[in-house]
Coordinates of C-alpha atoms in Angstrom, one line a residue:
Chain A
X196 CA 0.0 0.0 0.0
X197 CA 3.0 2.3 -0.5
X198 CA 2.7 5.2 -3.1
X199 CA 5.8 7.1 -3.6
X200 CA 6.2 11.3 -4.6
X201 CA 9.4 11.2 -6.5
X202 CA 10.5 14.1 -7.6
X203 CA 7.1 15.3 -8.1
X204 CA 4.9 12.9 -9.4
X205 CA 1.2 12.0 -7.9
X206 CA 0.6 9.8 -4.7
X207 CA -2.3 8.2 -5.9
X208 CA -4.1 5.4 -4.1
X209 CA -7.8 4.3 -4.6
X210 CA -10.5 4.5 -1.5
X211 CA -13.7 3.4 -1.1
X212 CA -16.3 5.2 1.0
X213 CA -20.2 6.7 1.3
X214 CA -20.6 10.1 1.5
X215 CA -24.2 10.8 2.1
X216 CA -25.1 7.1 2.2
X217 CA -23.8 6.9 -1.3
X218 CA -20.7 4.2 -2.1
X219 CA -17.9 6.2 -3.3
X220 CA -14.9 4.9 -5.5
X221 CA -12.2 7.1 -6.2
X222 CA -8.8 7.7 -6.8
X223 CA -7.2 10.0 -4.7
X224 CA -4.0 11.7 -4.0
X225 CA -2.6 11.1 -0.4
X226 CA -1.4 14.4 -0.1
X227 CA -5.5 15.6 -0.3
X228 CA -7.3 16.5 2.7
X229 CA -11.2 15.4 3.3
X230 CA -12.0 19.0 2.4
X231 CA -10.3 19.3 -1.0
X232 CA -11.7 15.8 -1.5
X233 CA -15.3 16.5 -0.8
X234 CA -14.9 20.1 -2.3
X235 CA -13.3 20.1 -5.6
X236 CA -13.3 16.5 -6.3
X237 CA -16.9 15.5 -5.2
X238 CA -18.4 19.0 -5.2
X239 CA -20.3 18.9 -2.0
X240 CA -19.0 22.5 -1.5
X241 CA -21.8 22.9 1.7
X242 CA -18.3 21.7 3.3
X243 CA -16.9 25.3 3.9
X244 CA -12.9 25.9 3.7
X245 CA -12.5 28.3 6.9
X246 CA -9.5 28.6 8.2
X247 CA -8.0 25.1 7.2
X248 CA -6.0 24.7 11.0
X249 CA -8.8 22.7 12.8
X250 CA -10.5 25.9 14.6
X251 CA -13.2 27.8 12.7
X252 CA -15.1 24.7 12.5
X253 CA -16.8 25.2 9.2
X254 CA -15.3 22.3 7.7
X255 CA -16.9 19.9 10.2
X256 CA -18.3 17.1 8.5
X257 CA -19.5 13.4 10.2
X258 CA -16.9 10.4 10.2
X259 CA -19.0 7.7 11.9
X260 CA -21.5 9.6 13.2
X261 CA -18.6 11.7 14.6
X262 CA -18.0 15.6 14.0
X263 CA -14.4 15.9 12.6
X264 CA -12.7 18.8 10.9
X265 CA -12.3 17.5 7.6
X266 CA -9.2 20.6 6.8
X267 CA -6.7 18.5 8.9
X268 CA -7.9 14.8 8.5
X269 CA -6.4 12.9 5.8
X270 CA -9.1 11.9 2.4
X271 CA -6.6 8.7 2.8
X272 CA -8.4 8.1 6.6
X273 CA -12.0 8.1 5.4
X274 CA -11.4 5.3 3.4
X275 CA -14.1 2.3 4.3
X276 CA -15.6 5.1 6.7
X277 CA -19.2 7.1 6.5
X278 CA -19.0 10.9 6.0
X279 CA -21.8 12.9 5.8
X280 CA -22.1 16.5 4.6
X281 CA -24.9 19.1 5.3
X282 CA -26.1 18.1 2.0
X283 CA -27.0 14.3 3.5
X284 CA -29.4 16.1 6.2
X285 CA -32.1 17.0 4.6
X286 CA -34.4 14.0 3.4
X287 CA -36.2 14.3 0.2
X288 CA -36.8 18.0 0.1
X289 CA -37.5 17.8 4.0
X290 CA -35.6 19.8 6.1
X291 CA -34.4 17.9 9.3
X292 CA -35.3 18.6 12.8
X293 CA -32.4 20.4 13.3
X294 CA -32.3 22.3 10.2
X295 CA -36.1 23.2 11.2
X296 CA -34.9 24.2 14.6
X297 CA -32.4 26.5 13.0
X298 CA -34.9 28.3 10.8
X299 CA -37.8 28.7 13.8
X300 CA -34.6 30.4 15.8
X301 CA -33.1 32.6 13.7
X302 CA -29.8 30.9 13.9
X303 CA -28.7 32.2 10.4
X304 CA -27.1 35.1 9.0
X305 CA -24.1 34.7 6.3
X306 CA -24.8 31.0 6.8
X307 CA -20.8 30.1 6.2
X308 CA -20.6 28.5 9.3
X309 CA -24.0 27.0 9.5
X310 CA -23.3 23.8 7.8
X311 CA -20.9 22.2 9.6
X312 CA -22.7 23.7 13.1
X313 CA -25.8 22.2 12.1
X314 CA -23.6 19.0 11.9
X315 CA -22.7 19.0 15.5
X316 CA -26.0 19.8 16.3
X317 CA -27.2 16.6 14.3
X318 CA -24.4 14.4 15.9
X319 CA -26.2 15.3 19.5
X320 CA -29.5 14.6 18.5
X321 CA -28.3 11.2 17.0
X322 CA -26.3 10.4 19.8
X323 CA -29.4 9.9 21.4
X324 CA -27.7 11.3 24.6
X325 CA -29.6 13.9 27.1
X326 CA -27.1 17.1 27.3
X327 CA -27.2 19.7 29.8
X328 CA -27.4 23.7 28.8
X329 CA -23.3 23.8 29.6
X330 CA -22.7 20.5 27.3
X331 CA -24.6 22.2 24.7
X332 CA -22.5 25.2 24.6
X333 CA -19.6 22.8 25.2
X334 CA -20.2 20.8 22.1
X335 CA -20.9 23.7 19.9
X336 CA -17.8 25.1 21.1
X337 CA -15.6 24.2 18.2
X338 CA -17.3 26.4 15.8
X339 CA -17.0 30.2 15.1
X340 CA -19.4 32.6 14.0
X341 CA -18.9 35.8 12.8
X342 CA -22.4 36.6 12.7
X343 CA -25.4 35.3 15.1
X344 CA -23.0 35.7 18.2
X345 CA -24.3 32.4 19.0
X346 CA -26.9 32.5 21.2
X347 CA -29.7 32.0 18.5
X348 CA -27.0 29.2 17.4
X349 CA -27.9 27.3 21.0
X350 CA -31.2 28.2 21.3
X351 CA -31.6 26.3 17.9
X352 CA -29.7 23.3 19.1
X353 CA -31.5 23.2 22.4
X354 CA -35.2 23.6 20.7
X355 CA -33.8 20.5 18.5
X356 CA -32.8 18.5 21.3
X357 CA -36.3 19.4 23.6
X358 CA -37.8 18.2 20.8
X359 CA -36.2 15.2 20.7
X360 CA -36.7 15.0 24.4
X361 CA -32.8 15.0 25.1
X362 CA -32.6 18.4 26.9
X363 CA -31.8 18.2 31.0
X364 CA -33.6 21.8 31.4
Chain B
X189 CA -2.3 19.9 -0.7
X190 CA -0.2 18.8 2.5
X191 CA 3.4 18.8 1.4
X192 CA 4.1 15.1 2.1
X193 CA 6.1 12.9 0.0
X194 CA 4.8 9.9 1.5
X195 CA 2.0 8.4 3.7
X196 CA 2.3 4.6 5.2
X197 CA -0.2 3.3 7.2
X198 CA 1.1 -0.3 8.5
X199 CA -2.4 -2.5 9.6
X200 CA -0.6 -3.8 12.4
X201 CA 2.1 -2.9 15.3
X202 CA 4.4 -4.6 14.2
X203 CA 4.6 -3.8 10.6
X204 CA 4.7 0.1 12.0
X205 CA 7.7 -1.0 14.0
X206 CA 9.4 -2.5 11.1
X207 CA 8.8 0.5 8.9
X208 CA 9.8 2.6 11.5
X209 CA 13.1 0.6 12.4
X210 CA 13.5 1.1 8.3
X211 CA 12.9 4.5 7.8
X212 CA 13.1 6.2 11.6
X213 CA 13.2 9.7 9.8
X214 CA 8.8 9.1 8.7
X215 CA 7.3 11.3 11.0
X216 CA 4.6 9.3 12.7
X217 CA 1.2 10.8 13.0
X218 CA -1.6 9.6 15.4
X219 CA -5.0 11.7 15.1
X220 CA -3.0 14.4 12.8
X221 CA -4.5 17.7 14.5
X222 CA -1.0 18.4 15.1
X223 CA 1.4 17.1 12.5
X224 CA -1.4 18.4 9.7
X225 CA -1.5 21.7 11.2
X226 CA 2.2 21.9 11.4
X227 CA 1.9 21.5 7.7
X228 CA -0.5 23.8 6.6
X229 CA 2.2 26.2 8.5
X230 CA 4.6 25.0 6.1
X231 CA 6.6 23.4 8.6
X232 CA 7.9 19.4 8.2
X233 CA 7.8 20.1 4.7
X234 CA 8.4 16.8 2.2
X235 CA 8.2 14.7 5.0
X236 CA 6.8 11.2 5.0
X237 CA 4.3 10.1 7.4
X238 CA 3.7 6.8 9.3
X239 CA 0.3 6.5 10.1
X240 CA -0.8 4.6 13.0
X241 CA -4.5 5.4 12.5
X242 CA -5.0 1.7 10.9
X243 CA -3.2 0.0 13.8
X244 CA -6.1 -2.1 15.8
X245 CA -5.9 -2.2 19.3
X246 CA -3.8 1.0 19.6
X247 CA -6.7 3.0 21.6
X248 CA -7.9 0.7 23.9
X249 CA -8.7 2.0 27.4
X250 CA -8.3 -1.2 30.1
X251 CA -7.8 -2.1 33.6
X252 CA -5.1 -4.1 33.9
X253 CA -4.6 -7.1 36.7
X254 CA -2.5 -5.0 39.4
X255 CA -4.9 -2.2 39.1
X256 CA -2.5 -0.3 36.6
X257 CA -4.8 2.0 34.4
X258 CA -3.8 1.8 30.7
X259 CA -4.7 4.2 28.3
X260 CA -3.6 3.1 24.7
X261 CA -2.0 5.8 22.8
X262 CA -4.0 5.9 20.3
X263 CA -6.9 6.6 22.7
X264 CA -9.1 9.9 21.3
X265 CA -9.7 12.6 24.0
X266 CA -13.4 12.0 23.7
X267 CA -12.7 8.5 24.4
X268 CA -10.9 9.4 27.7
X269 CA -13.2 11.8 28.7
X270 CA -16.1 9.7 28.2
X271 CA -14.3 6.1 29.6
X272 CA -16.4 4.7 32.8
X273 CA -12.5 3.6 33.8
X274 CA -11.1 6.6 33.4
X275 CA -14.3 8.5 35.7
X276 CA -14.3 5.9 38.2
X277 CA -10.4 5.9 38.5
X278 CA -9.0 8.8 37.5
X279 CA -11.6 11.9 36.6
X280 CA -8.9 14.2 36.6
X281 CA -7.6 12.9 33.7
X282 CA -11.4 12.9 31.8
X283 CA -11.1 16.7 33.6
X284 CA -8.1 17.3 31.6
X285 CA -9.1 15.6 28.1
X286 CA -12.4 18.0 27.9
X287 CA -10.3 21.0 28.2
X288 CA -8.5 20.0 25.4
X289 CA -9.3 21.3 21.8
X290 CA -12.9 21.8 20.9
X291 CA -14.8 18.7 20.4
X292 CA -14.0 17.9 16.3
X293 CA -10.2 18.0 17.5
X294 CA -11.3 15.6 20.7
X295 CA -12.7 13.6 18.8
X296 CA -9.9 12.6 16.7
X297 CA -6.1 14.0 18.2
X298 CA -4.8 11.3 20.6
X299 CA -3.4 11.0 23.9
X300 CA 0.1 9.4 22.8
X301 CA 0.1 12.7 19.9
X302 CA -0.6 14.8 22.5
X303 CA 2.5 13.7 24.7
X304 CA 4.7 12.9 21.7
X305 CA 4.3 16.7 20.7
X306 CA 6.4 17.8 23.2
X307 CA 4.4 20.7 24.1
X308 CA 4.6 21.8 27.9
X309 CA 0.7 22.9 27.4
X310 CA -0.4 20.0 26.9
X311 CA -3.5 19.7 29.1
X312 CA -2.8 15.9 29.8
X313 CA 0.8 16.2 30.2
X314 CA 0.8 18.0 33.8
X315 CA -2.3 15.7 34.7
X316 CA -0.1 12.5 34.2
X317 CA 2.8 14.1 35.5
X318 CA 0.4 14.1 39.2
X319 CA -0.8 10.9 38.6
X320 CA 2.9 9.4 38.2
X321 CA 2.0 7.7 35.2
X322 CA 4.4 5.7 32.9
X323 CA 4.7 5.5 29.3
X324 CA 5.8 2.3 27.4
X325 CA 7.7 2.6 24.4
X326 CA 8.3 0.7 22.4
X327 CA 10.8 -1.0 19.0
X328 CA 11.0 -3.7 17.2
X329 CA 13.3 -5.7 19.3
X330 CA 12.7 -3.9 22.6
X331 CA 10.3 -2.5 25.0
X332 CA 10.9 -0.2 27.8
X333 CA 8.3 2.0 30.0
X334 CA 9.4 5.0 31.6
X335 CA 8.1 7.7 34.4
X336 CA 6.3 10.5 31.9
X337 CA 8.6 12.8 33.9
X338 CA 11.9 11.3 32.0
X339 CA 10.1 11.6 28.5
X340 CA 10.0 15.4 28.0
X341 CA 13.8 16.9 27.0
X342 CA 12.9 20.7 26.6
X343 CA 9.8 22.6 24.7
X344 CA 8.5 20.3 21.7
X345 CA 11.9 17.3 22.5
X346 CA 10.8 14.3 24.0
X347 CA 12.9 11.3 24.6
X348 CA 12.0 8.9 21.8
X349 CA 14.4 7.0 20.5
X350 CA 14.9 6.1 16.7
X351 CA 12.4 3.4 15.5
X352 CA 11.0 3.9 18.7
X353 CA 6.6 4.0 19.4
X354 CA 4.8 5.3 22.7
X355 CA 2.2 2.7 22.4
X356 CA 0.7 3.2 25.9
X357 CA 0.1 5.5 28.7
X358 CA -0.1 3.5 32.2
X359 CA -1.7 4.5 35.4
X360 CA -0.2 2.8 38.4
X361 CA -2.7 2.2 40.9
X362 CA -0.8 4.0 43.5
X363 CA -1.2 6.9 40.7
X364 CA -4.7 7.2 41.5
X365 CA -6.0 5.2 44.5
X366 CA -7.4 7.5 47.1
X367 CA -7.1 10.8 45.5
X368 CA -8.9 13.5 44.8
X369 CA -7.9 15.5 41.9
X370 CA -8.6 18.5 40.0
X371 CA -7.4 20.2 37.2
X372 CA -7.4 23.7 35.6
X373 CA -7.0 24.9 32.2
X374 CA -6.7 28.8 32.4
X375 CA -6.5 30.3 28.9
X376 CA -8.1 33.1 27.5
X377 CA -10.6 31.7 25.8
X378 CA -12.9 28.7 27.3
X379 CA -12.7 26.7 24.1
X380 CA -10.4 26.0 21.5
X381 CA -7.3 27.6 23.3
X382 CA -3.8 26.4 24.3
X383 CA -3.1 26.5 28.4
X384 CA -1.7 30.0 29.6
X385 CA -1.1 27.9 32.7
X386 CA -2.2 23.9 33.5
X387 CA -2.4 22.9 37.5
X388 CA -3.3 19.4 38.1
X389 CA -3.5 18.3 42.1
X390 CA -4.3 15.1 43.5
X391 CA -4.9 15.1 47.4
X392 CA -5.0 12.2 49.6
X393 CA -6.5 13.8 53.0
X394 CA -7.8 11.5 56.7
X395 CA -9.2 13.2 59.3
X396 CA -8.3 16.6 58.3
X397 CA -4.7 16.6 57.2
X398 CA -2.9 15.6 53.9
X399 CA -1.5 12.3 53.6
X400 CA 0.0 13.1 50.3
X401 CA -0.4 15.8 47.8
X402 CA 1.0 15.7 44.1
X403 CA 1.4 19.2 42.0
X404 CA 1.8 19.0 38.3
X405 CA 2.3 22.2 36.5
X406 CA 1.7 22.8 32.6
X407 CA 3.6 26.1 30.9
X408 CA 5.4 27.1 34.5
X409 CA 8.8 25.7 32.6
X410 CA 10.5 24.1 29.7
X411 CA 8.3 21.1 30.4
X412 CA 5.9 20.2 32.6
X413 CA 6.8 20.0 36.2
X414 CA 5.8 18.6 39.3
X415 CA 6.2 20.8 42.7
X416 CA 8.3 18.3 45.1
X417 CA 8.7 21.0 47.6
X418 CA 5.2 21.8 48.5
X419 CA 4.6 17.9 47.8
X420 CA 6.7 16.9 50.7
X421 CA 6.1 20.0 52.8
X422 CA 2.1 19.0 52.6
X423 CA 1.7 15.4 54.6
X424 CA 0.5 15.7 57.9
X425 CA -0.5 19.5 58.0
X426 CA -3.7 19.9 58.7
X427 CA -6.1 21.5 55.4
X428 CA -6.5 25.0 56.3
X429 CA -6.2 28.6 54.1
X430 CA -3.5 29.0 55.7
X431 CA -1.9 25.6 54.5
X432 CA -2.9 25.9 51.0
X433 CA -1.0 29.5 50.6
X434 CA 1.9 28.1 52.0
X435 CA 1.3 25.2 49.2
X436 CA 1.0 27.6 47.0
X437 CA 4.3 29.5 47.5
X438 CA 6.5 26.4 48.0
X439 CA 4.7 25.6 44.3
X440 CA 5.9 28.8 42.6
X441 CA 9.9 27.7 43.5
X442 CA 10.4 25.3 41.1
X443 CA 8.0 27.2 38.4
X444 CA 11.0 28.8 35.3
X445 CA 8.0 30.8 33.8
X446 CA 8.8 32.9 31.0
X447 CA 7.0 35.9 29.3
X448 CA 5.8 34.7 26.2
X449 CA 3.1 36.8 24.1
X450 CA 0.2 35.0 25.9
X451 CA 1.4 36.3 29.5
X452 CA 4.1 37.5 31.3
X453 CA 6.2 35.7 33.7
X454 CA 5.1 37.6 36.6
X455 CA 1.3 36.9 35.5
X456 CA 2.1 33.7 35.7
X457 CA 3.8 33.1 38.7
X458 CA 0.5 35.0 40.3
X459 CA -1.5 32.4 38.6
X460 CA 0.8 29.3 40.1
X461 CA 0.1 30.4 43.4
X462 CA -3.5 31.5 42.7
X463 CA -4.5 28.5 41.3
X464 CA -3.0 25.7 42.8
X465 CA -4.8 27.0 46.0
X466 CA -8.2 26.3 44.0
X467 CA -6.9 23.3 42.7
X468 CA -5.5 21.9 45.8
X469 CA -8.6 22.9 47.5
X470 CA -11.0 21.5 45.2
X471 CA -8.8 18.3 45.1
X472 CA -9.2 18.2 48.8
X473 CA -12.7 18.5 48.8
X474 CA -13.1 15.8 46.0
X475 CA -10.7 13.5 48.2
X476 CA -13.8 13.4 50.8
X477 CA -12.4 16.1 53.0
X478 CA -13.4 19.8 53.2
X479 CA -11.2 22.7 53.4
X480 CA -11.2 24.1 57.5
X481 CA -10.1 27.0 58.0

């Protein structure tokens, strides 16, 4: 499984995964990040390049169910894994819960970071977990906004997770 | 594009060992929030990585037969912090894994990255530096497992050898057993920031008066530090305000804080003495004693 950059030339390998349920086959360059994977090669560009050092957060997509900034994680990792984007959320025109939640708050302005927050958000409802008000701000935490100042941002979350009857109030 | 001239990822220990035995220059990555950042920088530019993310077993979180806690180095800090071993034996350390990061970083840069790195602000660094833990390293040919305190060398230089693996992060059960522990993270922000200073205390206390009391300090030196002065002035005084200032200043001596742009030394040597009181404190009162005064 070794691939070699001599003097310049590619570092190809080939990796299977889903992305939004769908099997993927692709050839890849090792030297790619998830990002430039899922943006330029796959075109799901609702995966946002921020600030591509693991700390704006709009690159978050799912690995596994897991929130994962997909700037500094390797396209080479997600092979055999399940990735979704913001555009796997929505189900057949439907907006999710979440994505509902987000809309009834007013937890939107530019919307550049909203993807990958509605992500985490998603991965706490899934987790089927019950989070306290400081665990949601806690696991929102890894996401800026320029924008909402992110109080609308929890309240959207929370409403989600109330609904889903995971909320310790 | 991350300028990398190679990537290996080895499916088992033992063939990482052998391709790092062959090639000890590969930098090895774990969870990559790190190395990949370092990148991006434009730093560890054309190197080859050795990937350890396919390597089974690597991040398994067990009790072992004498009680010894081990934490594989491969372990996520969302693992940690969520492991019912790790919050029944040693919360300090699930304390010290939430601090870390924001979660998308948790949830993906390791324990053994996190110590290999080197940096003294590493929030588990001064936490295993109080719980005495050991790390086992390991070759091809040899294994060896040493106190954490003999790993670090100066800011980002740890003691690995060539071809050498941290492959797990143990917990004696003296470590732990009995203690009360606390650590605090102050930075600016609450989220998503490096340490400006990292206190870890673990406090064993009967009837009143310490038994024994372990100090780790993060970004107070070079490395990360542990405060044998106020550790072996502690045992047998009895817990009052008065105690825990006199704790506090014995814990500033072997502090070699520096100004860096994040604080100043003398801002941090306040917030040695500062904080260790509240984490001393709050390790007393988690040992099943509270603080008289």
């Amino acid at each position: 499984m070794l691939t070699r950059n001599n003097a310049g030339t590619a570092t190809l390998r080939k990796i299977s995964f889903t992305v939004n349920g769908r099997p993927v086959a692709i050839e890849i360059d090792v030297r790619e990040s998830l990002l430039d994977v899922l943006r330029d090669r796959l075109e799901y560009t609702g995966v946002k390049q921020g600030c591509s050092v693991g700390e704006c957060g709009a690159c978050t997509v799912l690995i596994d169910g897991t929130p994962v900034n997909s700037c500094i994680y390797l396209a080479a990792w997600a092979d055999g894994k399940e990735v979704r984007t913001i555009e796997g959320i929505a189900q057949d025109g439907q907006l999710s819960p979440v994505q509902e939640a987000f809309v009834d708050e007013g937890a939107i302005q530019c919307g550049f970071c909203t993807p990958g927050v509605v992500l985490s958000a998603t991965a706490m409802v899934e987790s089927g977990k019950r989070f306290t008000h400081a665990e949601v701000r806690r696991e929102l935490s890894g996401h800026l906004c320029r924008c909402t100042g992110y109080q609308k941002i929890v309240d959207a979350a929370e409403r989600a997770l109330r609904e889903a009857k995971q909320l310790d109030e | 594009m991350f300028d990398i001239c190679e990537l290996h990822e080895p499916a088992t220990l033992r063939e990482a060992k052998e391709r790092l035995q062959a090639a000890p220059d590969l930098r090895v990555v774990a969870g990559g929030t790190d190395v990949l950042i370092r990148l991006q920088h434009g730093h560890l530019a054309g190197a080859g990585l050795l990937s350890l993310r396919r390597v089974p077993g690597l991040d398994a979180i067990r009790m072992l037969d004498d009680g010894t806690l081990e934490v594989g180095a491969m372990a996520p800090f969302t693992r940690i912090f969520e492991d019912p071993l790790v919050r029944a034996h040693a919360p300090v350390l699930a304390e010290a894994s939430v601090s870390m990061g924001g979660p998308q970083i948790r949830n993906v840069a390791t324990i053994g990255g996190n110590i290999c790195n080197g940096a003294v602000s590493a929030d588990s660094a001064s936490t295993l530096f109080a719980l005495d833990a050991l790390l086992r390293l390991e070759t091809l040919e040899d294994a060896r497992v040493i106190p954490i305190a003999d790993f670090y060398a100066g800011p980002g230089k740890v003691n690995l050898r060539p071809g050498e693996l941290l492959t797990a992060v143990l917990i004696p059960r003296e470590g732990y057993a009995g203690m009360g522990g606390h650590y605090i993270k102050y930075a600016m922000r609450k989220a998503m920031d490096i340490a400006t200073l990292g206190v870890a205390a673990l406090a064993k206390v009967r009837e009143g008066r310490f038994v024994e009391l372990r100090i780790g300090l993060g970004v107070a030196a070079p490395v990360p530090i542990r405060c044998a002065e106020a550790e072996a002035w502690a045992p047998g005084k009895q817990v009052t305000l008065d105690t825990l200032a006199e704790i506090a200043a014995l814990a500033v001596k072997p502090s070699r804080a520096r100004t860096s742009w994040r604080a100043s030394k003398d801002y941090r040597e306040h917030l040695i003495e500062v904080l260790v009181q509240r984490a001393v404190a709050e390790a007393v009162k988690r040992a099943g004693d509270c603080c008289a005064d």
